[in-house]
Coordinates of C-alpha atoms in Angstrom, one line a residue:
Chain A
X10 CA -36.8 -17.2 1.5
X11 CA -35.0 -20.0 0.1
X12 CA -34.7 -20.4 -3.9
X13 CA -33.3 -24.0 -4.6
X14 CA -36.1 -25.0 -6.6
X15 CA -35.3 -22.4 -9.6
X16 CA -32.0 -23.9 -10.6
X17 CA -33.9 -26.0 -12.9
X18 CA -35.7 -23.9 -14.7
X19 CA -33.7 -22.0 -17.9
X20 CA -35.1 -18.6 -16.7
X21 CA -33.8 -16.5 -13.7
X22 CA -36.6 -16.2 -11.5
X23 CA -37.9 -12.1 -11.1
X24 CA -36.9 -11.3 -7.6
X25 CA -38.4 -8.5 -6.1
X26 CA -35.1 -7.5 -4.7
X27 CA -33.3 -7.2 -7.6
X28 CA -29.9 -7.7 -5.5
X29 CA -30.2 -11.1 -5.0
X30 CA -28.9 -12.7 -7.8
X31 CA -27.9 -16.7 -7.8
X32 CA -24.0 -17.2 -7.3
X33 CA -23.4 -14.0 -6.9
X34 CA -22.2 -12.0 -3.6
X35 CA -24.3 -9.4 -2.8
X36 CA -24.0 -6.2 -1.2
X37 CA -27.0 -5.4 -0.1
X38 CA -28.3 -7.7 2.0
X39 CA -31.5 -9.7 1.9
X40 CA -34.5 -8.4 4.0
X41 CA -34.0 -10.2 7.5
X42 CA -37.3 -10.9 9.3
X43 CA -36.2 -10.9 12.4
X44 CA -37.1 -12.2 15.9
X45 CA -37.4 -9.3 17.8
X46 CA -40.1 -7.1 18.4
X47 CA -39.7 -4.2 17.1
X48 CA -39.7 -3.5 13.3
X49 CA -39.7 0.0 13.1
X50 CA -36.3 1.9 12.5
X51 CA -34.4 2.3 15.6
X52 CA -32.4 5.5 13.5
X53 CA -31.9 8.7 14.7
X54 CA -32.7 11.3 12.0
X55 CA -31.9 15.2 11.9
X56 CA -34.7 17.4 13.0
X57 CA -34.2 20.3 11.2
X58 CA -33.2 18.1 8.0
X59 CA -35.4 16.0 6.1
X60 CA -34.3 11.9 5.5
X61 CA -33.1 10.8 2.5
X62 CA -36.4 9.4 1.6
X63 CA -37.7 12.6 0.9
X64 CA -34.5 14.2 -1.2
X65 CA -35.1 14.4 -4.8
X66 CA -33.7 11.8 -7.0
X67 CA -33.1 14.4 -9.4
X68 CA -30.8 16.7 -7.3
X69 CA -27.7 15.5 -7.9
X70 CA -28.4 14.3 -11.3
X71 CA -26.0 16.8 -12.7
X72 CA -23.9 17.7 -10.2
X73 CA -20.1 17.0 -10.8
X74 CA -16.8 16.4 -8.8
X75 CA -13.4 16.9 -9.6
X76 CA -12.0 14.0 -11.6
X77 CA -9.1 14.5 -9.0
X78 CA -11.7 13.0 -6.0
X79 CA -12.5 9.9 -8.1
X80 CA -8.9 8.8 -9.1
X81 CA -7.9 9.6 -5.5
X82 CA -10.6 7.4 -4.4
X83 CA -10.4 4.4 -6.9
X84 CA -6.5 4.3 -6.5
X85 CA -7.1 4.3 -3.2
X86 CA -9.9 1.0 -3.4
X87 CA -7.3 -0.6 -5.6
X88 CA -4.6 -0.4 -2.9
X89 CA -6.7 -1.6 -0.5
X90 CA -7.9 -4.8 -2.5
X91 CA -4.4 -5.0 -3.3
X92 CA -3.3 -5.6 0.2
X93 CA -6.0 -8.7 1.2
X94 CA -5.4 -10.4 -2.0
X95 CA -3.1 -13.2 -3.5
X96 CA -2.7 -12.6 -7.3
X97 CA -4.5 -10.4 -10.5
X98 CA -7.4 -12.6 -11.0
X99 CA -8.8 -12.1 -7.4
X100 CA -8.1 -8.6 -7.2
X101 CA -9.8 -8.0 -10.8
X102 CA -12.5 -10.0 -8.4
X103 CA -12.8 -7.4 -5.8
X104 CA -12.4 -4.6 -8.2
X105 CA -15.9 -6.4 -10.1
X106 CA -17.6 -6.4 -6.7
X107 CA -17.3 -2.8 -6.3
X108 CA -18.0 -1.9 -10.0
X109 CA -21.0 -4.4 -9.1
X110 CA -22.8 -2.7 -6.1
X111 CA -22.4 0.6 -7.6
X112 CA -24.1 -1.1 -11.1
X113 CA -27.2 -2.1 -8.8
X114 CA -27.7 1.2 -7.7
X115 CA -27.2 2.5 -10.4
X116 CA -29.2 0.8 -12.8
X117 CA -32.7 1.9 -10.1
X118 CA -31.2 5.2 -10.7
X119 CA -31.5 5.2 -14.3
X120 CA -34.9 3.2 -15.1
X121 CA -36.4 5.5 -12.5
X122 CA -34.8 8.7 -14.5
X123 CA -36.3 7.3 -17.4
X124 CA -40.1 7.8 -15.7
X125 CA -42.6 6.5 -18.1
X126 CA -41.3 6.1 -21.0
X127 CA -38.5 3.4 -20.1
X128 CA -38.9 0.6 -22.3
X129 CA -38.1 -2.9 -20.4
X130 CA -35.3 -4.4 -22.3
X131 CA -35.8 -8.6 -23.4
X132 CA -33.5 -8.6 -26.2
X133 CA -29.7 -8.8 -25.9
X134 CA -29.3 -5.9 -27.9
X135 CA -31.5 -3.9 -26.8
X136 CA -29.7 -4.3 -23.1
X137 CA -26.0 -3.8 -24.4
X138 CA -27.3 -0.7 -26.6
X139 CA -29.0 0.5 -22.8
X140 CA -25.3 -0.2 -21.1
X141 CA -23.5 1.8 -24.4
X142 CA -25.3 4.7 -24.4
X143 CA -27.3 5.1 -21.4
X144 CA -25.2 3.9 -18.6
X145 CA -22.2 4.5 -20.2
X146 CA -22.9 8.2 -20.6
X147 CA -24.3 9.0 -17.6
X148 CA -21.2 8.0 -15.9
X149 CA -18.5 9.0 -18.1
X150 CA -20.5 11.3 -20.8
X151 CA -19.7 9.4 -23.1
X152 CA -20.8 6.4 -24.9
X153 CA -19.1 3.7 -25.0
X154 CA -16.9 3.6 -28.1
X155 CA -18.1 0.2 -29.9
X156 CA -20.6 -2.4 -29.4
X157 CA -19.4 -6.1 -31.4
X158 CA -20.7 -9.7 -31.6
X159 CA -18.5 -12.4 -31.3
X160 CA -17.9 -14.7 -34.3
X161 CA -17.2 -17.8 -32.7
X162 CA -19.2 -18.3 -29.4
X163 CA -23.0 -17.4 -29.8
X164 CA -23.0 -16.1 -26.0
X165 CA -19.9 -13.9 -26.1
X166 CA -20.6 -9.7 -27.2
X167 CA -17.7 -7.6 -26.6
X168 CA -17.9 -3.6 -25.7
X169 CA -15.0 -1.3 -26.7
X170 CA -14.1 1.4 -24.8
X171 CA -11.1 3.4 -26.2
X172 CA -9.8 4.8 -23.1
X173 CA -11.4 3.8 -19.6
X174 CA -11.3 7.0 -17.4
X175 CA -10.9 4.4 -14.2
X176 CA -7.6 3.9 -16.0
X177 CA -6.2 7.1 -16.6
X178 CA -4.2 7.5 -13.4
X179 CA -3.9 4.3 -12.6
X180 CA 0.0 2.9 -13.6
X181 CA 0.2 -0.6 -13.4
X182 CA 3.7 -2.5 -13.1
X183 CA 5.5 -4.6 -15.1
X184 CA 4.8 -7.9 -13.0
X185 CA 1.1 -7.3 -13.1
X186 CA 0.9 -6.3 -16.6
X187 CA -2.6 -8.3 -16.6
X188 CA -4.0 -6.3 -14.1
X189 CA -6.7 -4.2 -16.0
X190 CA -8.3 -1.9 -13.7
X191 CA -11.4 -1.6 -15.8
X192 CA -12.9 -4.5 -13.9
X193 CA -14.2 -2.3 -12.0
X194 CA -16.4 -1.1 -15.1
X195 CA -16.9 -4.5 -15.9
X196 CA -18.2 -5.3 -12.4
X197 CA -20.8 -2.5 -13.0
X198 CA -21.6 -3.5 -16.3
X199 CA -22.2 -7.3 -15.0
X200 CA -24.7 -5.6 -12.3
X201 CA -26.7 -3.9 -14.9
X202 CA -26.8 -7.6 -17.0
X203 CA -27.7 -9.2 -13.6
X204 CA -30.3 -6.0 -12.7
X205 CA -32.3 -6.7 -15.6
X206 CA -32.3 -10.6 -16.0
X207 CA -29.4 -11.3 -18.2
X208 CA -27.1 -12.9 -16.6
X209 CA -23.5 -13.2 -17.3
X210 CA -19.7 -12.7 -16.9
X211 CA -18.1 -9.5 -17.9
X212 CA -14.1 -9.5 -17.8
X213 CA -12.0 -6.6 -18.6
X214 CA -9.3 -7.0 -21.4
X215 CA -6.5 -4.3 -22.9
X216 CA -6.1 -4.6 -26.4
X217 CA -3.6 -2.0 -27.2
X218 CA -3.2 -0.5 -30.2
X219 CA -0.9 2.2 -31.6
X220 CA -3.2 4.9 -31.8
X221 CA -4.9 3.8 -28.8
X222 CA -2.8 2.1 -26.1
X223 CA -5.4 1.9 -23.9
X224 CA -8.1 0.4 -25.4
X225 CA -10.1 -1.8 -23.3
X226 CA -12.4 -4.3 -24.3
X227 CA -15.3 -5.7 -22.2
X228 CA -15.8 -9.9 -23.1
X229 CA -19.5 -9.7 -22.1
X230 CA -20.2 -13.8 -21.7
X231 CA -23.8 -14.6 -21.6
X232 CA -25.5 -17.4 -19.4
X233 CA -27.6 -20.3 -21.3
X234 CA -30.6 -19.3 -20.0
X235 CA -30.3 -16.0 -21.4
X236 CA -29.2 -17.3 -25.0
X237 CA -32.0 -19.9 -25.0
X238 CA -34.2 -17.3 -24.2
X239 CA -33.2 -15.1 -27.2
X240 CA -34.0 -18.0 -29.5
X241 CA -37.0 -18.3 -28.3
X242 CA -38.2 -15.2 -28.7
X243 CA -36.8 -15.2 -32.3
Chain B
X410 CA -9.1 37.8 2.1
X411 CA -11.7 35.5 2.2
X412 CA -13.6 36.9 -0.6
X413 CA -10.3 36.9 -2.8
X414 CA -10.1 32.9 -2.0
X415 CA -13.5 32.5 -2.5
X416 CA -12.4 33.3 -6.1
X417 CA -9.4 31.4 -6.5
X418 CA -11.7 28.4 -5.6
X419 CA -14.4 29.3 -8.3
X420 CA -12.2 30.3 -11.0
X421 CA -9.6 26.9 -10.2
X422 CA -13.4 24.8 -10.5
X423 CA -14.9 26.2 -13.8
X424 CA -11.6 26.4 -15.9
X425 CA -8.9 23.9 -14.6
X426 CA -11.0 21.5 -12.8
X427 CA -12.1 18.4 -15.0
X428 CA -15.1 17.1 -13.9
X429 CA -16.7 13.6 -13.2
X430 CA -19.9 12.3 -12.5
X431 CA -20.8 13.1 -8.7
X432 CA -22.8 10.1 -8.3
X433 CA -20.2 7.7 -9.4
X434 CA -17.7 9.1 -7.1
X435 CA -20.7 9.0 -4.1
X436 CA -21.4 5.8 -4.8
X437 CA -17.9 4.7 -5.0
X438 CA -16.9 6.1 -1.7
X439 CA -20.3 4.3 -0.3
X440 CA -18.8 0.9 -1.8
X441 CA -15.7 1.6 -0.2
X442 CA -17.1 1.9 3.3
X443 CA -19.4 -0.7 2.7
X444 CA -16.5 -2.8 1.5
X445 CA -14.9 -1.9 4.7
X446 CA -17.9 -2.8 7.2
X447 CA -17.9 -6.1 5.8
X448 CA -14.3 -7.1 6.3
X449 CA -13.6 -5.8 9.7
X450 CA -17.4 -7.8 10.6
X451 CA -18.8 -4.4 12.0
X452 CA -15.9 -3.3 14.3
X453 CA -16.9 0.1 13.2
X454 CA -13.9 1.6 14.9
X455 CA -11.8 -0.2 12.9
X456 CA -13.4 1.4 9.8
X457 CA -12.9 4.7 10.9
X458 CA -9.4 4.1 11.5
X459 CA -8.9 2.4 8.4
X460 CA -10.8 5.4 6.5
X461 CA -9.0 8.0 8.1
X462 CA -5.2 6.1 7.2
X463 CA -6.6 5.6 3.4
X464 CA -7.7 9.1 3.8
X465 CA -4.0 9.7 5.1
X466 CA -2.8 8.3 2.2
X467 CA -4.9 10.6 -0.6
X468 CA -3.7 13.5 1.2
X469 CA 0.0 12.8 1.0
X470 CA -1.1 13.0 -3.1
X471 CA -3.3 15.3 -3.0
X472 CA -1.9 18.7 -1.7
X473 CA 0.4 18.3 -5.0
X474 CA -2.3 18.0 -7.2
X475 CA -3.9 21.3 -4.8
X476 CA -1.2 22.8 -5.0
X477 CA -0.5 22.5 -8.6
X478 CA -4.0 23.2 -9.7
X479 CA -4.6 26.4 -7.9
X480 CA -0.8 28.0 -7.2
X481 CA -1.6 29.2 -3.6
X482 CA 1.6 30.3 -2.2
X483 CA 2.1 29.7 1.4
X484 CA -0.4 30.7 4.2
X485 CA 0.8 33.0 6.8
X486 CA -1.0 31.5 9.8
X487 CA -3.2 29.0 11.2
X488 CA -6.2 31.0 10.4
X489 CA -5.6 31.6 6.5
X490 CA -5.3 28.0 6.1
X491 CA -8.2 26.7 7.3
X492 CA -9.7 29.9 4.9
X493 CA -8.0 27.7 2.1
X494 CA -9.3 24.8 2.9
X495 CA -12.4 25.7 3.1
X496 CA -13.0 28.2 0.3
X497 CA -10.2 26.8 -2.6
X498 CA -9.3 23.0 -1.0
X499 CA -12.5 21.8 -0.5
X500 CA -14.2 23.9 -3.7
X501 CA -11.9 22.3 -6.2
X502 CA -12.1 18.7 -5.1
X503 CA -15.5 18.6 -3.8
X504 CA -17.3 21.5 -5.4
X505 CA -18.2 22.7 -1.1
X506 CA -16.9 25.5 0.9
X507 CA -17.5 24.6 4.3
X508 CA -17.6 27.1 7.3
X509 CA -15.1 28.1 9.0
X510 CA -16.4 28.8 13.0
X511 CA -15.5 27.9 16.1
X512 CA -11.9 29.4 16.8
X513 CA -10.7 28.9 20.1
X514 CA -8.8 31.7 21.9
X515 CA -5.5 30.3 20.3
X516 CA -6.3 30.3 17.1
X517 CA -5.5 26.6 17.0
X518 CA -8.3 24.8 16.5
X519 CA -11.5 25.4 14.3
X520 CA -14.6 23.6 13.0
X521 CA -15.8 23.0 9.7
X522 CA -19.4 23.1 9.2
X523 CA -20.4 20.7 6.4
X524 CA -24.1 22.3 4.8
X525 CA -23.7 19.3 2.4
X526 CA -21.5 16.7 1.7
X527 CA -21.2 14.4 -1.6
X528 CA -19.6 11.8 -0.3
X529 CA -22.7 10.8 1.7
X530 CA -25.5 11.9 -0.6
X531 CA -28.6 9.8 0.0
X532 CA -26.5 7.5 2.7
X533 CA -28.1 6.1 5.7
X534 CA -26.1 4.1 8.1
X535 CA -27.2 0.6 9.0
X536 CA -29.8 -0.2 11.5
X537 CA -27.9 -2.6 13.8
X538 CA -28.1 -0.3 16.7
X539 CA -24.2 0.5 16.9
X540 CA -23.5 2.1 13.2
X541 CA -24.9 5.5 14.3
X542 CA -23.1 5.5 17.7
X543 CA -19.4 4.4 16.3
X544 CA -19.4 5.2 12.5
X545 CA -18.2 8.3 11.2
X546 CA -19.5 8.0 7.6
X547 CA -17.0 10.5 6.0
X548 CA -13.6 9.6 8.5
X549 CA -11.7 9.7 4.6
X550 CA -11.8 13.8 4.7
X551 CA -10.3 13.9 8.5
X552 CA -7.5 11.6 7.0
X553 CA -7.1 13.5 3.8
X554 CA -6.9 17.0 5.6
X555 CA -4.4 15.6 7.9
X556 CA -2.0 13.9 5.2
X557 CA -2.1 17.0 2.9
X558 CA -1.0 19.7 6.1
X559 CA 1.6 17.0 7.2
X560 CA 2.8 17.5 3.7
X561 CA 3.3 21.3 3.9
X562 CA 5.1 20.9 7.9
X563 CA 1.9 21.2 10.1
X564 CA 0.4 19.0 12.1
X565 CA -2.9 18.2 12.8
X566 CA -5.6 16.2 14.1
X567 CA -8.7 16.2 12.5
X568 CA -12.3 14.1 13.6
X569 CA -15.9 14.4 13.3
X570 CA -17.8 16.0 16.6
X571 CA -21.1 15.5 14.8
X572 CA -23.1 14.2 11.6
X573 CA -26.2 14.2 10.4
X574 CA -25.9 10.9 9.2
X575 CA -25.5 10.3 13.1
X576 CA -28.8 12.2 13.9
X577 CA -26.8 15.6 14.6
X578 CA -27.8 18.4 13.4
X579 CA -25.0 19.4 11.4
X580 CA -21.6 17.8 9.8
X581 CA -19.1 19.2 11.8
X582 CA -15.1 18.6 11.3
X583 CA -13.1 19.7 14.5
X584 CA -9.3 20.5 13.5
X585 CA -6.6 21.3 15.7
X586 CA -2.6 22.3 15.1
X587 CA -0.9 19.9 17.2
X588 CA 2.7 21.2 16.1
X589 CA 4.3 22.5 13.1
X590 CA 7.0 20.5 11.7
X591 CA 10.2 22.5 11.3
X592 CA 12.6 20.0 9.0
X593 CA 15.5 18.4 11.2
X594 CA 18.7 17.7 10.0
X595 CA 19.4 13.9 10.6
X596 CA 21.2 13.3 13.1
X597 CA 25.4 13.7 12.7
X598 CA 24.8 16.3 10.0
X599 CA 25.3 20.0 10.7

């Protein structure tokens, strides 16, 4: 399935696999058609259990882990990116792949949570008010603390989040004092953009203030297409 | 004395435990081992042993947090440990209490039975013929468990005898005490 002939046109072409994104790396990968024979599922499943496929969405909709098991992870994924990289900008890289397969699913998670009444998003604020509230609160129960257009650049929105949980036990050093760890978020925010046809950048910035040292902002850079697109439709 | 740590676990989850999104810690353990099938090219023996040393790492951190979360003095033999893990260990980090069965005659080795496990909610390995024959899904735990004894002097080994992400059954977690570590002086010190 080969896609060279969309890179003229200003809109992303809908792909049915909403993973495969232009430019992007992907984590899922694309449906192979093979050469051999057999297309059925050579995987062994439990007996006495029943798959995955037949688990309700639902069941762990509320269910909650330690905040202990998620630091111990993510510090653990940082160290790890840490030690096959050279310098901040490709770690925050890595970091933004992560955030990004975990947006993917997670934005299927949430439109299919929404059942009937989920409302498509085609306007740019309608998508960053989706990411603020919805997505924002389903992972860290709260919403995102602000939502701000740029003055200067047309294409550039920026969300504000007062204290990024991925950052609370996380203690960067002095020599990487770039480093912000919120990439991560940012990757997952830039996989929710992507999920629903607005593509983009998303970079994670500190912007500390007294009363709130770690105050993160999101630089959420829009592709033409999109911005065209928002013209057009007025 | 189970049913006492059964408590300890509950009571350390609802009050002192603060909570997170299960999904996002599912999902970010799924990137992880996803991460890691793609850089080793799947040499999935590689990823378990690169899971169970990152595991290794959390659980040189984590029996402090353990320990400072639920103030468990020390367990008086091999048996009332793997009680704490299952009922307070694995309650306040995971919110599971595996089973504790299998004891051999020694009472140095025992299996945890995993009825459900977070970290590979709605996981299924990839179909390339060699992922449900080499890769143990959830090798971080066996690494975690054996980095947080090591911390307080015993050793273990820890590994997976069966998953159901593998077609098994059930999740089950063999541990063994290889040794306990009594602290040596250096050497030239009396």
């Amino acid at each position: 399935m080969q896609r060279g002939d969309s890179l003229s046109s200003p809109f992303v072409p809908f792909s049915p696999n909403p993973s495969i994104q232009q430019g992007t790396p992907t984590s899922t990968p694309p449906l192979k058609h093979t050469l051999s024979s057999s297309t059925s599922s050579n995987l062994r499943y439990s007996s006495s259990r029943k798959s995955i496929y037949d688990r309700h969405l639902n069941r762990s909709q509320r269910s909650e882990l330690s905040k202990a098991s998620f630091a111990f992870l993510f510090g653990e994924m940082v160290q790890y990116a840490q030690k096959r990289v050279n310098g901040i900008a490709d770690l925050e890289k890595k970091l933004n792949l992560h955030g990004y397969s975990i947006g993917q699913r997670l934005l299927e998670l949430l439109l299919w949570r929404e059942g009937r009444s989920a409302k498509r998003e085609t306007r740019i604020l309608g998508i960053l008010q989706f990411i603020t509230t919805t997505v924002y609160r389903s992972i860290f129960n709260k919403p995102a603390d602000g939502l701000e257009k740029s003055r200067d650049n047309e294409d550039e929105y920026m969300l504000i989040d007062n204290d990024p949980m991925v950052n609370s036990y996380i203690s960067v050093p002095k020599e990487m004092s770039q480093l912000n760890c919120a990439a991560f978020v940012a990757g997952i925010i830039e996989a929710v953009l992507d999920g629903c046809l607005f593509p983009g950048r998303v970079t994670a910035h500190s912007v500390p203030t007294e009363q709130l040292p770690a105050k993160t902002v999101f630089l959420i850079k829009f592709d033409e297409s999109v911005i065209e697109r928002e013209s057009v439709l007025g | 004395m189970s049913a006492t740590k059964a408590r300890v676990g509950e009571d350390a989850w609802k009050t002192r435990i603060d909570k997170v999104n299960a999904e996002l810690v599912t999902l970010t353990y799924g990137s992880i081992v996803a991460q890691l099938c793609r850089d080793f090219e799947g040499d999935y023996l590689e990823v378990n042993k690169q899971l169970e040393k990152m595991g290794y790492n959390i659980g040189l951190r984590l029996i402090e947090d353990f320990l400072a979360k639920t103030n468990m003095g020390k367990c008086a033999n091999f048996r009332e440990t793997a009680e704490t893990i299952a009922k307070v260990g694995f309650k306040v980090f995971l919110n599971i209490t595996p089973t504790v069965t299998n004891w051999t005659t020694d009472n140095k080795q025992f299996s945890l039975i995993f009825e459900e496990n977070p970290l590979a909610d709605f996981v299924e390995l990839p179909d390339d013929g060699r992922a449900q024959n080499e890769l143990w899904y959830s090798n971080m735990l066996c690494g975690v468990l054996r980095g947080a004894l090591e911390m307080v002097q015993m050793q273990v080994d820890a590994h997976f005898a069966s998953d159901i992400l593998r077609g098994n059954e059930v999740t089950e977690m063999r541990v063994t005490l290889v040794r306990i570590i009594d602290d040596e002086l250096p050497p030239g010190e009396d």
